[in-house]
């Protein structure tokens, strides 16, 4: 059998050569000059890893080192859950905080302040270590993650959609080509999440157990102009810039020289995506306008419009018809126009029905207005578009984890009997064919499989799992069936994994532990004006049919539930305080 | 006598021609084709002014229109003070809020949140109208201010130091030359405060009374590299970026790959300026490090240094020796090194004693560190430099108000008898020779004088004041003697002017009202660690000698005084709440 050739296009050439020869136990390799270089490199990695480990470490510390990639719901909750007497927990994330996403919408309009929905990962006595950086690469055989620091990265804190504008500019500026990314920083960004600014050298850290919880990027379906011109709503800096923009649009419309027509465009808010995030944002925006802006600027109210677009014939598809119909009625009462079965074709700067606008951005007014084009309505002038149409796979999962360069002998357990000579095969990470996320078993272990040789049946392919690499949250999918990409799911998965690892630190015990099963606690969406809809689950213990709540009662459940969840006491008190002051004094509209 | 030639280099040529001929009542002018153009232009201005006025205005509104330029202590307090039944109040300011500057330092370290020290100028039922823009020019004869909108201006919310980097880039990008500013946007920025991005057209607004309260810019004394590399501390976005930078420096120092030497540079904080602002910032920074960072990162504490530089031999010169000595001891106890008689020569990016660093900004570490060079110490590596060495005159005051293009017949009152044929003279605004700020009488009226003709004695020059143009705060100086450039002075001036205008809406009554006199309420500086110094005034009513307080008692006076001053009830409660939560939970260190 001809040995399979490894493809590892992400590595510098010398490393590719090393990796591709390292598992060939041929005479040629043993006597190769590359071998020495490989050994040196391996020693260097080991040394620098030790340095990294020992910076803050007691040399008598014998705990297993759990490296968690990501500080979202899965990563943050797991880091808190793990028993620090048994595990040394190191979180690696591009941002220094966890975002309590269910309340992020409230911060875009000033109902809450940004810091009220953030929990710093660095807390005294938490026992959690933290490194601010992107994971660039994983070497499963040597148990090493390569980290690219993100401290100075301007993209941190924003929803990521793929290559961003900064990177295009950097490419154009003729930066030297990084040998690791021969196609330029663009490629680096798409694949790794880093900015390509190569701010500080990457460095390796060692793990005993690795948890991949890097989440997803924002989906644009490649719609023209969306990546450049839309506001996304996934992280705290997104919320900051949405809040600034809303207030900015009112200030622009208030300028005495602004033409009537332009005021209409400026104060037309478009939202794309009829899921809970988009709908709740529309509700919060409507609250701000009705409760605060209408008092400050009564004469502007005639210009304000909120339009919500969705390509599907129905918004909030996860709710029963009675609840989603109720929601639609609530939105209509708040003058939110819901435009279902509308397909967005383009989002651009400039006035509607003005083709020259694209080349004429310097003109006084055009550069301030956006145009959204749908198949059904054509061009419509807007002040901003908030885009919330779901997730796309994280490039780290899609590309960096694509190929397993060496079979991780120490970690991998074959599933279908013994595989003959596993080192001779080209192993790949087992991923979902459609979404590309990591397929995991009910213990969240990441699986390996091999590339399909010609004529080989899918079922006959060798399979293995790694007993020290886990994936949680939106970057994973259970083989037993996909769960919704919600905070609730990620939270339950992290709690299960944390508890099970605490109970069974040994691989054998862990493997025998009963697997994860999801308990649906229902879904909830805020509708504005102190109203919400809640739908319980019929899959609960008692097998009851789904129960629904709507109006004020659902709103109270909503506020109560959110206040008692993951937030720290500091933020629970802050949130309650802020809700009280907003009720009394209204929202602050200073813009800075 | 040869008619004086007007110099009005800031105006477009056609307008210069018009203005320079408009007050010559010669036969040539009457029959000139320019006359028609001038009349058309005047009508156009009048019309557009009406449009601006009437946008939100009841046509039956007969109140006098008071336009206030600026939203600092003087402008904001006056706007609140004026009786809205007698005056229609329009505030013009580049920012939408007032900053409660005495507490701004607390926001740089998270003791308070940014919004807790801001008061929005737009408040329901305040009766104050607001336009977000820079004042570009004033036509005293026609009572018209030209406004440049600032809604999209990226410099708004930052301390201004003169031309900023953005403008240099814009000049380099080869923007078309604005005819109004033939020397390019740079000139525009220096003179006007605008960014030169010419975002929307300027527009005129009419006033009945004008109050100039535009404040000052930050002084750098032209020290090399300071404008580009220092952090200033005057407005809320300065505080935002200082807070981000402090947390960023700790994250950088925590990266496992950071060399020991670089950690020392990164965590060395330099402050330049031994006045209350610089000293209080040092105290707040020391609080943050001692109370929060030391718990999060005990192993980093050995690298942390705070150095405060001042060129004078003594810090806090406004305090008695016993109090300032006490302060210096307090600072030393908190490991703040006070380096008096140190002269800063340069601030640059890069490592100390490394001349190549200037041309090698891309290197991995150098671009992250700054170097401060003093005459006494030479190069010292630092993570950031906060610059607070006082004020420089606002370019709007220095340049835009330099020449009075036409004598304002309706407003001006001659002081030294009747001036023969005032239209024939070149009038200028009477300004302080040294600082260039506006000289005002004890009614804050702006004064006019003429340029010195050859051989004319200063005392003999014709003088006049305008009975409808006032200047307050740091952009003004009382002829009877300069007052300190403090919030307290601006606040008292604004209250006096507001009350006197409310009592005497007629010019005659106003002129007869007793003039302003300042009541010194003492000075106060926070020293960190719940300690402060307070020095009362010996110039009070009872003629008592100055009294001093120090330690906890001064701290309690300080907190109490600040909470009951200008802040709204919303912010008083927020500040008290935040102080409580910080005492219990510590400061939030999430960075976004």
GROMACS .gro file of C-alpha atoms in nm, chain A residues 36-209:
model
  174
   36UNK     CA    1   1.781   1.633   1.356
   37UNK     CA    2   1.594   1.951   1.276
   38UNK     CA    3   1.268   1.787   1.378
   39UNK     CA    4   1.413   1.674   1.709
   40UNK     CA    5   1.551   2.020   1.777
   41UNK     CA    6   1.217   2.171   1.698
   42UNK     CA    7   1.038   1.923   1.919
   43UNK     CA    8   1.274   2.001   2.203
   44UNK     CA    9   1.228   2.372   2.147
   45UNK     CA   10   0.852   2.334   2.160
   46UNK     CA   11   0.876   2.129   2.475
   47UNK     CA   12   1.103   2.386   2.637
   48UNK     CA   13   0.896   2.685   2.549
   49UNK     CA   14   0.586   2.499   2.660
   50UNK     CA   15   0.748   2.445   2.994
   51UNK     CA   16   0.833   2.809   3.019
   52UNK     CA   17   0.475   2.900   2.946
   53UNK     CA   18   0.345   2.651   3.196
   54UNK     CA   19   0.577   2.746   3.472
   55UNK     CA   20   0.534   3.119   3.462
   56UNK     CA   21   0.268   3.114   3.732
   57UNK     CA   22   0.295   2.755   3.836
   58UNK     CA   23   0.397   2.581   4.150
   59UNK     CA   24   0.634   2.302   4.040
   60UNK     CA   25   0.464   2.067   4.286
   61UNK     CA   26   0.133   2.118   4.111
   62UNK     CA   27   0.039   1.773   3.982
   63UNK     CA   28  -0.311   1.858   3.856
   64UNK     CA   29  -0.412   1.782   3.499
   65UNK     CA   30  -0.408   2.092   3.279
   66UNK     CA   31  -0.740   2.153   3.104
   67UNK     CA   32  -0.711   2.409   2.824
   68UNK     CA   33  -1.048   2.557   2.723
   69UNK     CA   34  -1.061   2.742   2.390
   70UNK     CA   35  -1.334   3.006   2.405
   71UNK     CA   36  -1.511   3.213   2.670
   72UNK     CA   37  -1.871   3.189   2.556
   73UNK     CA   38  -2.145   2.998   2.731
   74UNK     CA   39  -1.972   2.660   2.699
   75UNK     CA   40  -1.618   2.772   2.782
   76UNK     CA   41  -1.704   3.010   3.066
   77UNK     CA   42  -1.950   2.779   3.239
   78UNK     CA   43  -1.712   2.482   3.213
   79UNK     CA   44  -1.423   2.685   3.354
   80UNK     CA   45  -1.634   2.774   3.657
   81UNK     CA   46  -1.769   2.419   3.692
   82UNK     CA   47  -1.440   2.229   3.696
   83UNK     CA   48  -1.301   2.140   4.035
   84UNK     CA   49  -0.980   2.341   4.073
   85UNK     CA   50  -0.844   2.091   4.325
   86UNK     CA   51  -0.843   1.830   4.050
   87UNK     CA   52  -0.776   2.039   3.741
   88UNK     CA   53  -0.560   2.331   3.648
   89UNK     CA   54  -0.792   2.533   3.420
   90UNK     CA   55  -0.650   2.761   3.150
   91UNK     CA   56  -0.896   2.955   2.933
   92UNK     CA   57  -0.770   3.081   2.596
   93UNK     CA   58  -0.999   3.338   2.435
   94UNK     CA   59  -0.954   3.644   2.216
   95UNK     CA   60  -1.162   3.847   2.465
   96UNK     CA   61  -1.116   3.885   2.840
   97UNK     CA   62  -1.482   3.839   2.933
   98UNK     CA   63  -1.794   3.630   2.896
   99UNK     CA   64  -2.103   3.798   2.746
  100UNK     CA   65  -2.441   3.721   2.899
  101UNK     CA   66  -2.597   3.716   2.553
  102UNK     CA   67  -2.968   3.706   2.649
  103UNK     CA   68  -2.936   4.060   2.782
  104UNK     CA   69  -2.705   4.195   2.512
  105UNK     CA   70  -2.998   4.344   2.322
  106UNK     CA   71  -3.087   4.561   2.619
  107UNK     CA   72  -2.745   4.725   2.610
  108UNK     CA   73  -2.787   4.842   2.249
  109UNK     CA   74  -3.051   5.090   2.360
  110UNK     CA   75  -2.926   5.176   2.710
  111UNK     CA   76  -3.178   4.970   2.909
  112UNK     CA   77  -2.865   4.812   3.056
  113UNK     CA   78  -2.504   4.920   3.049
  114UNK     CA   79  -2.248   4.713   2.864
  115UNK     CA   80  -2.054   4.604   3.169
  116UNK     CA   81  -2.372   4.474   3.333
  117UNK     CA   82  -2.380   4.184   3.088
  118UNK     CA   83  -2.007   4.105   3.101
  119UNK     CA   84  -1.829   3.876   3.341
  120UNK     CA   85  -1.454   3.911   3.350
  121UNK     CA   86  -1.276   3.577   3.316
  122UNK     CA   87  -1.009   3.709   3.548
  123UNK     CA   88  -1.158   3.709   3.894
  124UNK     CA   89  -0.972   3.692   4.222
  125UNK     CA   90  -0.992   3.345   4.375
  126UNK     CA   91  -1.164   3.193   4.070
  127UNK     CA   92  -0.860   2.973   4.021
  128UNK     CA   93  -0.894   3.010   3.644
  129UNK     CA   94  -0.587   3.111   3.443
  130UNK     CA   95  -0.639   3.309   3.126
  131UNK     CA   96  -0.447   3.387   2.807
  132UNK     CA   97  -0.588   3.646   2.568
  133UNK     CA   98  -0.537   3.505   2.222
  134UNK     CA   99  -0.670   3.313   1.924
  135UNK     CA  100  -0.603   2.942   1.893
  136UNK     CA  101  -0.426   2.903   1.561
  137UNK     CA  102  -0.348   2.536   1.544
  138UNK     CA  103  -0.363   2.212   1.742
  139UNK     CA  104  -0.110   1.930   1.742
  140UNK     CA  105  -0.309   1.639   1.883
  141UNK     CA  106  -0.014   1.400   1.886
  142UNK     CA  107   0.205   1.625   2.103
  143UNK     CA  108  -0.091   1.785   2.284
  144UNK     CA  109   0.007   2.137   2.194
  145UNK     CA  110  -0.210   2.437   2.099
  146UNK     CA  111  -0.055   2.730   1.914
  147UNK     CA  112  -0.176   3.066   2.043
  148UNK     CA  113  -0.171   3.400   1.864
  149UNK     CA  114  -0.207   3.688   2.112
  150UNK     CA  115  -0.511   3.909   2.048
  151UNK     CA  116  -0.459   4.185   2.305
  152UNK     CA  117  -0.414   4.454   2.041
  153UNK     CA  118  -0.649   4.301   1.785
  154UNK     CA  119  -0.909   4.560   1.679
  155UNK     CA  120  -1.160   4.290   1.579
  156UNK     CA  121  -1.190   4.150   1.929
  157UNK     CA  122  -1.530   4.213   2.077
  158UNK     CA  123  -1.704   4.227   1.738
  159UNK     CA  124  -1.904   3.960   1.560
  160UNK     CA  125  -1.677   3.800   1.301
  161UNK     CA  126  -1.798   3.730   0.952
  162UNK     CA  127  -1.481   3.619   0.783
  163UNK     CA  128  -1.219   3.848   0.634
  164UNK     CA  129  -1.281   4.201   0.748
  165UNK     CA  130  -1.211   4.533   0.590
  166UNK     CA  131  -0.893   4.601   0.784
  167UNK     CA  132  -0.744   4.295   0.630
  168UNK     CA  133  -0.824   4.395   0.279
  169UNK     CA  134  -0.642   4.719   0.344
  170UNK     CA  135  -0.349   4.540   0.493
  171UNK     CA  136  -0.323   4.324   0.186
  172UNK     CA  137  -0.337   4.628  -0.033
  173UNK     CA  138  -0.072   4.801   0.170
  174UNK     CA  139   0.169   4.541   0.044
  175UNK     CA  140   0.263   4.382   0.373
  176UNK     CA  141   0.535   4.124   0.358
  177UNK     CA  142   0.391   3.779   0.302
  178UNK     CA  143   0.391   3.565   0.611
  179UNK     CA  144   0.547   3.231   0.510
  180UNK     CA  145   0.284   3.057   0.718
  181UNK     CA  146   0.012   3.209   0.500
  182UNK     CA  147   0.143   3.234   0.148
  183UNK     CA  148  -0.179   3.381   0.019
  184UNK     CA  149  -0.147   3.678   0.252
  185UNK     CA  150  -0.308   3.795   0.573
  186UNK     CA  151  -0.652   3.757   0.421
  187UNK     CA  152  -0.613   3.384   0.420
  188UNK     CA  153  -0.478   3.395   0.771
  189UNK     CA  154  -0.780   3.583   0.893
  190UNK     CA  155  -1.030   3.362   0.725
  191UNK     CA  156  -0.871   3.055   0.859
  192UNK     CA  157  -0.757   3.154   1.200
  193UNK     CA  158  -0.959   3.436   1.339
  194UNK     CA  159  -0.647   3.648   1.393
  195UNK     CA  160  -0.616   3.984   1.222
  196UNK     CA  161  -0.313   3.905   1.020
  197UNK     CA  162  -0.135   4.198   1.176
  198UNK     CA  163   0.109   3.951   1.327
  199UNK     CA  164   0.132   4.161   1.638
  200UNK     CA  165   0.341   3.930   1.853
  201UNK     CA  166   0.484   3.587   1.779
  202UNK     CA  167   0.260   3.288   1.828
  203UNK     CA  168   0.354   3.051   2.106
  204UNK     CA  169   0.267   2.693   2.200
  205UNK     CA  170   0.101   2.575   2.519
  206UNK     CA  171   0.067   2.221   2.636
  207UNK     CA  172  -0.257   2.056   2.746
  208UNK     CA  173  -0.359   1.737   2.917
  209UNK     CA  174  -0.721   1.780   2.818
   0.00000   0.00000   0.00000
